[in-house]
Short mmCIF file of N, CA, C and O in Angstrom, two decimals:
data_model
loop_
_atom_site.label_atom_id
_atom_site.label_comp_id
_atom_site.label_asym_id
_atom_site.label_seq_id
_atom_site.Cartn_x
_atom_site.Cartn_y
_atom_site.Cartn_z
N GLN A 29 -23.20 -69.62 -12.89
CA GLN A 29 -22.40 -68.19 -13.83
C GLN A 29 -23.71 -67.59 -13.95
O GLN A 29 -24.78 -67.82 -14.16
N VAL A 30 -23.52 -66.02 -13.75
CA VAL A 30 -24.18 -64.86 -13.74
C VAL A 30 -24.70 -64.79 -15.24
O VAL A 30 -23.69 -64.40 -16.11
N HIS A 31 -25.73 -64.62 -15.65
CA HIS A 31 -26.01 -64.01 -17.01
C HIS A 31 -27.05 -62.75 -16.97
O HIS A 31 -28.08 -62.67 -16.08
N LEU A 32 -26.78 -61.69 -17.63
CA LEU A 32 -27.79 -60.24 -17.79
C LEU A 32 -28.39 -60.35 -19.04
O LEU A 32 -27.78 -60.46 -20.17
N ILE A 33 -29.58 -59.75 -18.96
CA ILE A 33 -30.40 -59.75 -20.10
C ILE A 33 -31.08 -58.46 -20.07
O ILE A 33 -31.75 -58.05 -19.35
N GLU A 34 -30.84 -57.90 -21.04
CA GLU A 34 -31.51 -56.57 -21.43
C GLU A 34 -32.75 -56.50 -22.08
O GLU A 34 -33.04 -57.48 -22.84
N SER A 35 -33.85 -55.45 -21.83
CA SER A 35 -35.12 -55.84 -22.42
C SER A 35 -35.60 -54.26 -22.23
O SER A 35 -35.06 -53.39 -21.48
N GLY A 36 -36.79 -53.91 -23.15
CA GLY A 36 -37.05 -52.62 -23.11
C GLY A 36 -36.94 -51.66 -24.17
O GLY A 36 -37.39 -50.47 -24.34
N GLY A 37 -36.00 -51.97 -25.03
CA GLY A 37 -35.43 -51.27 -26.24
C GLY A 37 -36.46 -51.04 -27.36
O GLY A 37 -37.44 -51.89 -26.98
N GLY A 38 -36.09 -50.53 -28.41
CA GLY A 38 -37.05 -50.45 -29.25
C GLY A 38 -37.20 -49.12 -30.16
O GLY A 38 -35.97 -48.27 -29.89
N LEU A 39 -37.78 -48.74 -31.20
CA LEU A 39 -38.11 -47.63 -31.81
C LEU A 39 -39.06 -46.63 -31.31
O LEU A 39 -40.09 -46.81 -31.25
N VAL A 40 -38.58 -45.49 -31.12
CA VAL A 40 -39.43 -44.37 -30.71
C VAL A 40 -39.26 -43.31 -30.95
O VAL A 40 -38.26 -42.97 -31.70
N GLN A 41 -40.23 -42.03 -31.05
CA GLN A 41 -39.69 -40.87 -31.55
C GLN A 41 -38.90 -39.93 -30.51
O GLN A 41 -39.28 -40.15 -29.12
N ALA A 42 -38.25 -38.57 -30.61
CA ALA A 42 -37.90 -37.73 -30.20
C ALA A 42 -38.83 -37.14 -29.21
O ALA A 42 -39.92 -36.97 -29.34
N GLY A 43 -38.45 -37.05 -27.84
CA GLY A 43 -39.33 -36.86 -26.88
C GLY A 43 -40.12 -37.81 -25.85
O GLY A 43 -40.64 -37.64 -25.02
N ASP A 44 -40.23 -39.03 -26.62
CA ASP A 44 -40.60 -40.22 -26.10
C ASP A 44 -39.72 -40.76 -24.93
O ASP A 44 -38.86 -40.13 -24.70
N SER A 45 -40.52 -41.67 -24.12
CA SER A 45 -39.64 -42.49 -22.86
C SER A 45 -39.50 -43.91 -23.12
O SER A 45 -40.30 -44.43 -24.15
N LEU A 46 -38.51 -44.28 -22.57
CA LEU A 46 -38.47 -46.08 -22.53
C LEU A 46 -37.94 -46.12 -21.09
O LEU A 46 -37.20 -45.48 -20.57
N ASN A 47 -37.94 -47.23 -20.70
CA ASN A 47 -37.91 -48.00 -19.24
C ASN A 47 -36.79 -49.29 -19.88
O ASN A 47 -37.30 -50.05 -20.28
N LEU A 48 -35.45 -49.16 -19.53
CA LEU A 48 -34.69 -50.45 -19.78
C LEU A 48 -34.46 -51.28 -18.45
O LEU A 48 -34.41 -50.65 -17.58
N THR A 49 -34.73 -52.65 -18.86
CA THR A 49 -34.68 -53.48 -17.90
C THR A 49 -33.50 -54.30 -18.11
O THR A 49 -33.27 -54.92 -19.20
N CYS A 50 -32.50 -54.57 -16.83
CA CYS A 50 -31.40 -55.38 -16.84
C CYS A 50 -31.71 -56.77 -15.84
O CYS A 50 -31.85 -56.41 -14.63
N ALA A 51 -32.10 -57.70 -16.23
CA ALA A 51 -32.55 -59.13 -15.03
C ALA A 51 -31.05 -60.06 -15.17
O ALA A 51 -30.37 -60.11 -16.01
N ALA A 52 -30.95 -60.50 -13.95
CA ALA A 52 -29.88 -61.38 -13.57
C ALA A 52 -30.34 -62.84 -13.56
O ALA A 52 -31.48 -62.76 -12.95
N SER A 53 -29.73 -63.81 -14.14
CA SER A 53 -30.01 -64.97 -13.75
C SER A 53 -28.82 -65.80 -13.36
O SER A 53 -27.70 -65.58 -13.77
N GLY A 54 -29.04 -66.63 -12.41
CA GLY A 54 -27.90 -67.50 -12.04
C GLY A 54 -27.25 -67.24 -10.64
O GLY A 54 -26.34 -68.00 -10.03
N ASP A 55 -27.35 -66.07 -10.08
CA ASP A 55 -26.76 -65.51 -8.99
C ASP A 55 -27.58 -64.20 -8.74
O ASP A 55 -27.98 -63.57 -9.55
N THR A 56 -27.11 -63.81 -7.45
CA THR A 56 -27.73 -62.41 -7.11
C THR A 56 -26.74 -61.34 -7.40
O THR A 56 -25.48 -61.11 -7.38
N LEU A 57 -27.54 -59.99 -7.92
CA LEU A 57 -26.87 -58.83 -8.34
C LEU A 57 -26.72 -58.14 -7.09
O LEU A 57 -26.01 -57.06 -7.11
N SER A 58 -27.06 -58.54 -5.61
CA SER A 58 -26.96 -57.48 -4.75
C SER A 58 -25.77 -57.19 -4.15
O SER A 58 -25.69 -56.04 -3.54
N ASN A 59 -24.76 -57.80 -4.61
CA ASN A 59 -23.54 -57.43 -4.17
C ASN A 59 -22.56 -56.83 -5.19
O ASN A 59 -21.52 -56.46 -4.87
N TYR A 60 -23.02 -56.44 -6.41
CA TYR A 60 -22.45 -55.89 -7.23
C TYR A 60 -23.24 -54.38 -7.42
O TYR A 60 -23.96 -54.12 -7.64
N ALA A 61 -22.27 -53.56 -7.88
CA ALA A 61 -22.15 -52.02 -8.25
C ALA A 61 -22.94 -52.63 -9.88
O ALA A 61 -22.22 -53.24 -10.77
N MET A 62 -23.50 -51.56 -10.37
CA MET A 62 -24.16 -51.99 -11.77
C MET A 62 -24.25 -50.78 -12.83
O MET A 62 -23.97 -49.31 -12.07
N GLY A 63 -23.90 -50.80 -13.93
CA GLY A 63 -23.76 -49.79 -14.57
C GLY A 63 -24.48 -50.05 -16.22
O GLY A 63 -24.83 -51.01 -16.30
N TRP A 64 -24.98 -49.06 -16.71
CA TRP A 64 -25.56 -48.90 -17.96
C TRP A 64 -24.52 -48.06 -19.07
O TRP A 64 -24.15 -47.17 -18.66
N PHE A 65 -24.09 -48.83 -20.16
CA PHE A 65 -23.10 -48.26 -21.15
C PHE A 65 -23.82 -48.35 -22.32
O PHE A 65 -24.63 -48.91 -22.64
N ARG A 66 -23.79 -47.41 -23.66
CA ARG A 66 -24.15 -47.48 -24.36
C ARG A 66 -23.17 -47.29 -26.02
O ARG A 66 -21.85 -46.39 -25.50
N GLN A 67 -23.47 -47.67 -26.68
CA GLN A 67 -22.22 -47.55 -28.07
C GLN A 67 -23.36 -47.17 -29.33
O GLN A 67 -24.18 -47.59 -29.67
N PRO A 68 -23.19 -45.71 -29.75
CA PRO A 68 -23.94 -45.36 -30.69
C PRO A 68 -23.43 -45.65 -31.94
O PRO A 68 -21.96 -45.98 -31.85
N PRO A 69 -23.82 -45.67 -32.72
CA PRO A 69 -23.50 -46.31 -34.43
C PRO A 69 -22.27 -45.54 -34.87
O PRO A 69 -22.10 -44.26 -34.83
N GLY A 70 -21.10 -46.52 -34.61
CA GLY A 70 -19.97 -45.59 -35.26
C GLY A 70 -19.05 -45.27 -34.52
O GLY A 70 -18.06 -44.59 -34.56
N LYS A 71 -19.27 -45.05 -33.26
CA LYS A 71 -18.80 -44.49 -32.24
C LYS A 71 -18.01 -45.27 -31.04
O LYS A 71 -18.66 -46.66 -30.92
N GLU A 72 -17.53 -44.65 -29.87
CA GLU A 72 -16.96 -45.67 -29.11
C GLU A 72 -18.24 -45.76 -28.05
O GLU A 72 -18.88 -45.12 -27.49
N ARG A 73 -17.93 -46.71 -27.13
CA ARG A 73 -18.78 -47.02 -25.79
C ARG A 73 -18.66 -45.85 -24.92
O ARG A 73 -17.20 -45.53 -24.69
N GLU A 74 -19.78 -45.61 -24.38
CA GLU A 74 -19.80 -44.70 -23.34
C GLU A 74 -20.62 -45.11 -22.15
O GLU A 74 -21.63 -45.85 -22.17
N PHE A 75 -20.20 -44.30 -20.90
CA PHE A 75 -20.68 -44.62 -19.82
C PHE A 75 -21.92 -43.86 -19.94
O PHE A 75 -22.16 -42.57 -20.22
N VAL A 76 -23.09 -44.57 -19.07
CA VAL A 76 -24.52 -43.60 -19.00
C VAL A 76 -24.80 -43.20 -17.68
O VAL A 76 -24.86 -42.41 -17.30
N ALA A 77 -24.96 -44.52 -17.04
CA ALA A 77 -25.26 -44.27 -15.46
C ALA A 77 -24.86 -45.67 -14.63
O ALA A 77 -24.69 -46.53 -15.21
N GLY A 78 -24.36 -45.30 -13.38
CA GLY A 78 -23.93 -46.20 -12.43
C GLY A 78 -24.98 -46.46 -11.29
O GLY A 78 -25.26 -44.96 -10.64
N ILE A 79 -24.84 -47.29 -10.54
CA ILE A 79 -25.56 -47.29 -9.38
C ILE A 79 -24.68 -48.22 -8.45
O ILE A 79 -24.33 -49.22 -8.45
N SER A 80 -24.63 -47.81 -7.10
CA SER A 80 -24.13 -48.92 -5.82
C SER A 80 -24.61 -49.94 -5.65
O SER A 80 -26.08 -49.97 -5.94
N TRP A 81 -24.21 -51.10 -5.08
CA TRP A 81 -24.89 -52.33 -4.49
C TRP A 81 -26.03 -51.90 -3.88
O TRP A 81 -27.07 -52.78 -3.98
N SER A 82 -25.86 -50.90 -3.16
CA SER A 82 -26.87 -50.38 -1.94
C SER A 82 -27.92 -49.45 -2.48
O SER A 82 -28.82 -49.35 -1.71
N ALA A 83 -27.60 -49.00 -3.60
CA ALA A 83 -28.52 -48.08 -4.22
C ALA A 83 -28.22 -46.70 -3.85
O ALA A 83 -29.19 -45.76 -3.87
N ASP A 84 -27.44 -46.26 -2.42
CA ASP A 84 -27.28 -45.05 -2.01
C ASP A 84 -26.56 -44.03 -2.59
O ASP A 84 -26.46 -42.86 -2.30
N ARG A 85 -25.90 -44.76 -3.79
CA ARG A 85 -25.03 -43.58 -4.95
C ARG A 85 -25.55 -43.94 -6.24
O ARG A 85 -25.66 -45.10 -6.65
N SER A 86 -25.76 -42.82 -6.96
CA SER A 86 -26.06 -42.88 -8.47
C SER A 86 -25.22 -41.74 -9.17
O SER A 86 -25.13 -40.93 -8.66
N TYR A 87 -24.88 -42.15 -10.36
CA TYR A 87 -24.06 -41.40 -11.19
C TYR A 87 -24.32 -41.48 -12.65
O TYR A 87 -24.71 -42.49 -12.93
N TYR A 88 -24.37 -40.28 -13.11
CA TYR A 88 -24.66 -40.05 -14.64
C TYR A 88 -23.74 -39.42 -15.36
O TYR A 88 -22.90 -38.37 -14.96
N ALA A 89 -23.92 -39.89 -16.78
CA ALA A 89 -22.92 -38.87 -17.47
C ALA A 89 -23.78 -37.71 -17.62
O ALA A 89 -25.12 -37.40 -17.59
N ASP A 90 -22.90 -36.46 -18.18
CA ASP A 90 -23.59 -35.13 -18.18
C ASP A 90 -24.86 -35.56 -19.54
O ASP A 90 -25.79 -34.55 -19.11
N SER A 91 -24.53 -35.88 -20.39
CA SER A 91 -25.27 -35.99 -21.69
C SER A 91 -26.86 -36.67 -21.01
O SER A 91 -27.95 -36.44 -22.05
N VAL A 92 -27.31 -37.14 -19.86
CA VAL A 92 -28.27 -37.72 -19.74
C VAL A 92 -28.45 -37.37 -18.48
O VAL A 92 -29.62 -37.72 -18.14
N LYS A 93 -27.85 -36.42 -17.88
CA LYS A 93 -28.38 -35.85 -16.37
C LYS A 93 -29.54 -34.99 -16.53
O LYS A 93 -29.75 -34.45 -17.35
N GLY A 94 -30.57 -35.41 -15.42
CA GLY A 94 -31.81 -34.89 -15.39
C GLY A 94 -32.91 -35.44 -16.51
O GLY A 94 -34.15 -35.13 -16.28
N ARG A 95 -32.67 -36.51 -17.24
CA ARG A 95 -33.56 -37.03 -18.29
C ARG A 95 -33.46 -38.89 -18.04
O ARG A 95 -34.64 -39.43 -18.21
N PHE A 96 -32.34 -39.21 -17.58
CA PHE A 96 -32.39 -40.51 -17.13
C PHE A 96 -32.36 -41.11 -15.85
O PHE A 96 -31.89 -40.11 -15.04
N THR A 97 -32.93 -42.02 -15.34
CA THR A 97 -33.07 -42.31 -13.90
C THR A 97 -32.50 -43.74 -13.82
O THR A 97 -33.21 -44.45 -14.35
N ILE A 98 -31.54 -44.18 -12.91
CA ILE A 98 -31.11 -45.61 -12.83
C ILE A 98 -31.51 -45.87 -11.55
O ILE A 98 -31.47 -45.22 -10.41
N SER A 99 -32.22 -47.09 -11.39
CA SER A 99 -32.72 -47.75 -9.98
C SER A 99 -32.46 -49.20 -10.27
O SER A 99 -32.38 -49.68 -11.15
N ARG A 100 -32.45 -49.69 -8.96
CA ARG A 100 -32.25 -51.23 -8.85
C ARG A 100 -33.44 -52.13 -8.01
O ARG A 100 -33.80 -51.15 -6.99
N ASP A 101 -33.34 -53.11 -8.20
CA ASP A 101 -34.49 -53.76 -7.30
C ASP A 101 -33.88 -55.19 -6.83
O ASP A 101 -33.84 -56.22 -7.79
N ASN A 102 -33.19 -55.18 -5.97
CA ASN A 102 -32.30 -56.31 -5.57
C ASN A 102 -33.23 -57.64 -5.20
O ASN A 102 -32.69 -58.63 -5.33
N GLY A 103 -34.54 -57.23 -4.84
CA GLY A 103 -35.38 -58.47 -4.56
C GLY A 103 -35.51 -59.04 -5.66
O GLY A 103 -36.06 -60.39 -5.75
N LYS A 104 -35.83 -58.45 -7.07
CA LYS A 104 -36.26 -58.84 -8.24
C LYS A 104 -35.06 -59.22 -9.05
O LYS A 104 -34.96 -59.20 -10.34
N ASN A 105 -33.68 -58.80 -8.34
CA ASN A 105 -32.68 -59.11 -9.10
C ASN A 105 -32.40 -58.61 -10.62
O ASN A 105 -32.20 -58.95 -11.27
N SER A 106 -32.80 -56.91 -10.34
CA SER A 106 -32.87 -56.38 -11.87
C SER A 106 -32.63 -54.67 -11.28
O SER A 106 -32.77 -54.41 -10.23
N ILE A 107 -32.04 -54.17 -12.78
CA ILE A 107 -31.89 -52.80 -12.54
C ILE A 107 -32.76 -52.28 -13.78
O ILE A 107 -32.94 -52.91 -14.68
N HIS A 108 -32.92 -50.80 -13.47
CA HIS A 108 -33.73 -50.49 -14.52
C HIS A 108 -33.08 -48.92 -14.97
O HIS A 108 -32.30 -48.23 -14.38
N LEU A 109 -33.39 -48.43 -16.06
CA LEU A 109 -32.89 -47.16 -16.78
C LEU A 109 -34.19 -46.66 -17.20
O LEU A 109 -34.60 -46.98 -18.22
N GLN A 110 -34.73 -45.63 -16.57
CA GLN A 110 -35.88 -44.63 -17.02
C GLN A 110 -35.23 -43.55 -18.08
O GLN A 110 -34.28 -42.95 -17.72
N MET A 111 -35.62 -43.71 -19.14
CA MET A 111 -35.01 -42.70 -20.28
C MET A 111 -36.26 -41.91 -20.74
O MET A 111 -37.15 -42.18 -21.31
N ASN A 112 -36.08 -40.37 -20.17
CA ASN A 112 -37.17 -39.40 -20.88
C ASN A 112 -36.77 -38.49 -21.36
O ASN A 112 -35.38 -38.36 -21.74
N GLY A 113 -37.49 -37.90 -22.52
CA GLY A 113 -36.86 -36.84 -23.40
C GLY A 113 -36.17 -37.50 -24.24
O GLY A 113 -34.86 -36.66 -24.86
N LEU A 114 -36.13 -38.53 -25.02
CA LEU A 114 -35.28 -38.90 -25.92
C LEU A 114 -34.96 -38.14 -26.99
O LEU A 114 -35.61 -37.51 -27.62
N ASN A 115 -33.71 -38.11 -27.33
CA ASN A 115 -33.48 -37.50 -28.64
C ASN A 115 -32.47 -38.49 -29.34
O ASN A 115 -32.16 -39.60 -28.90
N SER A 116 -32.19 -37.99 -30.52
CA SER A 116 -31.05 -38.72 -31.62
C SER A 116 -30.28 -39.04 -31.05
O SER A 116 -29.48 -40.18 -31.38
N GLY A 117 -29.63 -38.44 -30.53
CA GLY A 117 -28.25 -38.69 -29.88
C GLY A 117 -28.18 -39.68 -28.76
O GLY A 117 -27.11 -40.39 -28.52
N ASP A 118 -29.50 -40.10 -28.44
CA ASP A 118 -29.62 -41.40 -27.40
C ASP A 118 -29.35 -42.98 -28.39
O ASP A 118 -29.68 -43.85 -27.59
N THR A 119 -29.49 -42.86 -29.40
CA THR A 119 -29.68 -43.75 -30.31
C THR A 119 -28.43 -44.47 -30.34
O THR A 119 -27.23 -44.13 -30.17
N ALA A 120 -28.62 -46.01 -29.54
CA ALA A 120 -27.48 -46.77 -29.54
C ALA A 120 -27.80 -47.85 -29.06
O ALA A 120 -28.89 -48.42 -28.79
N VAL A 121 -26.80 -49.11 -28.96
CA VAL A 121 -27.01 -50.03 -28.07
C VAL A 121 -26.38 -49.97 -26.95
O VAL A 121 -25.67 -49.54 -26.64
N TYR A 122 -27.49 -50.49 -25.86
CA TYR A 122 -27.47 -50.33 -24.65
C TYR A 122 -27.01 -51.70 -23.74
O TYR A 122 -27.46 -52.28 -24.18
N HIS A 123 -26.03 -51.29 -23.02
CA HIS A 123 -25.25 -52.66 -22.04
C HIS A 123 -25.67 -52.58 -20.88
O HIS A 123 -25.20 -51.37 -20.25
N CYS A 124 -26.16 -53.29 -19.89
CA CYS A 124 -25.85 -53.29 -18.58
C CYS A 124 -24.56 -54.37 -18.22
O CYS A 124 -24.26 -54.92 -19.03
N ALA A 125 -23.88 -53.85 -17.16
CA ALA A 125 -22.68 -54.48 -16.66
C ALA A 125 -22.88 -54.40 -15.08
O ALA A 125 -23.46 -53.52 -14.79
N ALA A 126 -21.93 -55.37 -14.86
CA ALA A 126 -21.80 -55.40 -13.16
C ALA A 126 -20.76 -55.72 -12.72
O ALA A 126 -19.81 -56.49 -13.33
N ASP A 127 -20.01 -54.99 -11.47
CA ASP A 127 -18.77 -55.29 -10.85
C ASP A 127 -18.81 -55.08 -9.36
O ASP A 127 -19.89 -54.31 -9.07
N THR A 128 -18.32 -55.72 -8.56
CA THR A 128 -18.33 -55.67 -7.25
C THR A 128 -17.66 -54.37 -6.90
O THR A 128 -17.77 -53.81 -5.87
N ASN A 129 -16.62 -53.58 -7.71
CA ASN A 129 -16.18 -52.25 -7.65
C ASN A 129 -16.94 -51.26 -8.53
O ASN A 129 -16.71 -51.21 -9.35
N ILE A 130 -17.44 -50.32 -7.73
CA ILE A 130 -17.97 -49.19 -8.15
C ILE A 130 -17.30 -48.34 -9.03
O ILE A 130 -17.53 -47.92 -10.10
N GLY A 131 -15.81 -48.08 -8.60
CA GLY A 131 -14.82 -47.69 -9.14
C GLY A 131 -14.87 -47.95 -10.79
O GLY A 131 -14.69 -47.35 -11.83
N LYS A 132 -15.05 -49.37 -10.97
CA LYS A 132 -14.63 -49.97 -12.53
C LYS A 132 -16.00 -49.44 -13.10
O LYS A 132 -15.70 -49.29 -14.21
N VAL A 133 -16.93 -49.41 -12.49
CA VAL A 133 -18.35 -48.83 -13.44
C VAL A 133 -18.22 -47.79 -13.75
O VAL A 133 -18.33 -47.14 -15.19
N LEU A 134 -17.63 -46.57 -12.92
CA LEU A 134 -17.58 -45.28 -13.47
C LEU A 134 -16.32 -44.85 -14.14
O LEU A 134 -16.20 -44.20 -15.24
N TRP A 135 -14.88 -45.69 -14.09
CA TRP A 135 -13.80 -45.21 -14.88
C TRP A 135 -13.20 -46.33 -15.78
O TRP A 135 -12.69 -46.06 -16.52
N VAL A 136 -13.89 -47.89 -15.68
CA VAL A 136 -13.17 -48.78 -16.25
C VAL A 136 -13.99 -49.37 -17.50
O VAL A 136 -13.78 -50.04 -18.41
N GLY A 137 -15.57 -49.18 -17.03
CA GLY A 137 -16.49 -49.98 -18.00
C GLY A 137 -16.46 -49.37 -19.59
O GLY A 137 -16.48 -50.51 -20.16
N VAL A 138 -16.23 -48.25 -19.95
CA VAL A 138 -16.14 -47.82 -21.00
C VAL A 138 -14.97 -48.62 -21.90
O VAL A 138 -15.23 -48.48 -23.24
N HIS A 139 -14.30 -49.21 -21.28
CA HIS A 139 -12.80 -50.04 -21.87
C HIS A 139 -13.11 -51.38 -21.77
O HIS A 139 -12.54 -52.22 -21.98
N GLY A 140 -14.38 -51.58 -21.18
CA GLY A 140 -14.69 -53.45 -21.04
C GLY A 140 -14.24 -54.22 -19.96
O GLY A 140 -14.55 -55.21 -19.81
N GLY A 141 -13.67 -53.51 -18.95
CA GLY A 141 -12.99 -53.86 -17.74
C GLY A 141 -14.09 -54.20 -16.83
O GLY A 141 -13.82 -53.79 -15.57
N MET A 142 -15.22 -54.80 -16.98
CA MET A 142 -16.12 -55.36 -15.82
C MET A 142 -16.36 -56.84 -15.79
O MET A 142 -16.11 -57.49 -16.89
N GLU A 143 -17.02 -57.23 -14.94
CA GLU A 143 -16.86 -58.67 -14.52
C GLU A 143 -18.00 -59.50 -15.33
O GLU A 143 -17.88 -60.39 -16.01
N LEU A 144 -19.12 -58.62 -15.59
CA LEU A 144 -20.29 -59.15 -16.20
C LEU A 144 -20.85 -58.34 -17.12
O LEU A 144 -21.09 -56.79 -17.06
N TRP A 145 -21.15 -58.66 -18.73
CA TRP A 145 -22.00 -57.98 -19.54
C TRP A 145 -23.02 -58.34 -20.17
O TRP A 145 -23.19 -59.71 -20.05
N GLY A 146 -24.01 -57.67 -20.07
CA GLY A 146 -25.47 -58.29 -21.07
C GLY A 146 -25.10 -58.07 -22.44
O GLY A 146 -24.02 -57.41 -23.03
N LYS A 147 -25.62 -58.81 -23.36
CA LYS A 147 -25.42 -58.80 -24.78
C LYS A 147 -25.80 -57.18 -25.72
O LYS A 147 -25.48 -57.14 -26.45
N GLY A 148 -26.85 -56.73 -24.84
CA GLY A 148 -26.99 -55.34 -25.54
C GLY A 148 -28.38 -55.15 -25.84
O GLY A 148 -28.97 -56.31 -26.53
N ILE A 149 -29.17 -53.97 -26.03
CA ILE A 149 -30.21 -53.86 -26.55
C ILE A 149 -30.26 -52.64 -27.26
O ILE A 149 -30.07 -51.58 -26.87
N LEU A 150 -31.03 -52.51 -28.73
CA LEU A 150 -31.15 -51.42 -29.53
C LEU A 150 -32.26 -50.56 -28.93
O LEU A 150 -33.12 -50.72 -29.05
N VAL A 151 -31.84 -49.27 -28.88
CA VAL A 151 -32.61 -47.90 -28.52
C VAL A 151 -32.28 -47.15 -30.10
O VAL A 151 -31.31 -46.77 -30.35
N THR A 152 -33.46 -46.95 -30.58
CA THR A 152 -33.63 -46.17 -31.95
C THR A 152 -34.55 -44.75 -31.47
O THR A 152 -35.27 -45.04 -31.58
N VAL A 153 -33.89 -43.57 -31.75
CA VAL A 153 -34.75 -42.49 -31.61
C VAL A 153 -34.82 -42.03 -32.77
O VAL A 153 -33.84 -41.38 -33.49
N SER A 154 -36.08 -41.87 -33.63
CA SER A 154 -36.24 -41.17 -34.81
C SER A 154 -36.74 -39.72 -34.38
O SER A 154 -37.40 -39.17 -33.37
N THR A 155 -36.49 -38.85 -35.40
CA THR A 155 -36.87 -37.31 -35.43
C THR A 155 -37.59 -36.98 -36.53
O THR A 155 -38.17 -37.76 -37.11
#
């Protein structure tokens, strides 16, 4: 059974950067498309970024485009989300998720329909 564990969250000030990591145990992630999702306080889950299994394609929500970068290291069985220029709107619990279908990452994940989910990690941006 594969487990996803997020790390790297915390409390930062507006304008700062954070690098989130999602590490997998129990199986390889190399066959999975991966995504980052977030749920701001009192709001619905939203898609943040996605990456294909081979890392040849990446996708971003308009709200983070140009500030966030998703990457993966299949050799280390992990993905990352480099977040720059953080603002208060980025405050949320961030989850990584995996599915063999990149389409689910892009269109279904916000509704929970992914094969694997991490428990999430809190990112708080103070102004």
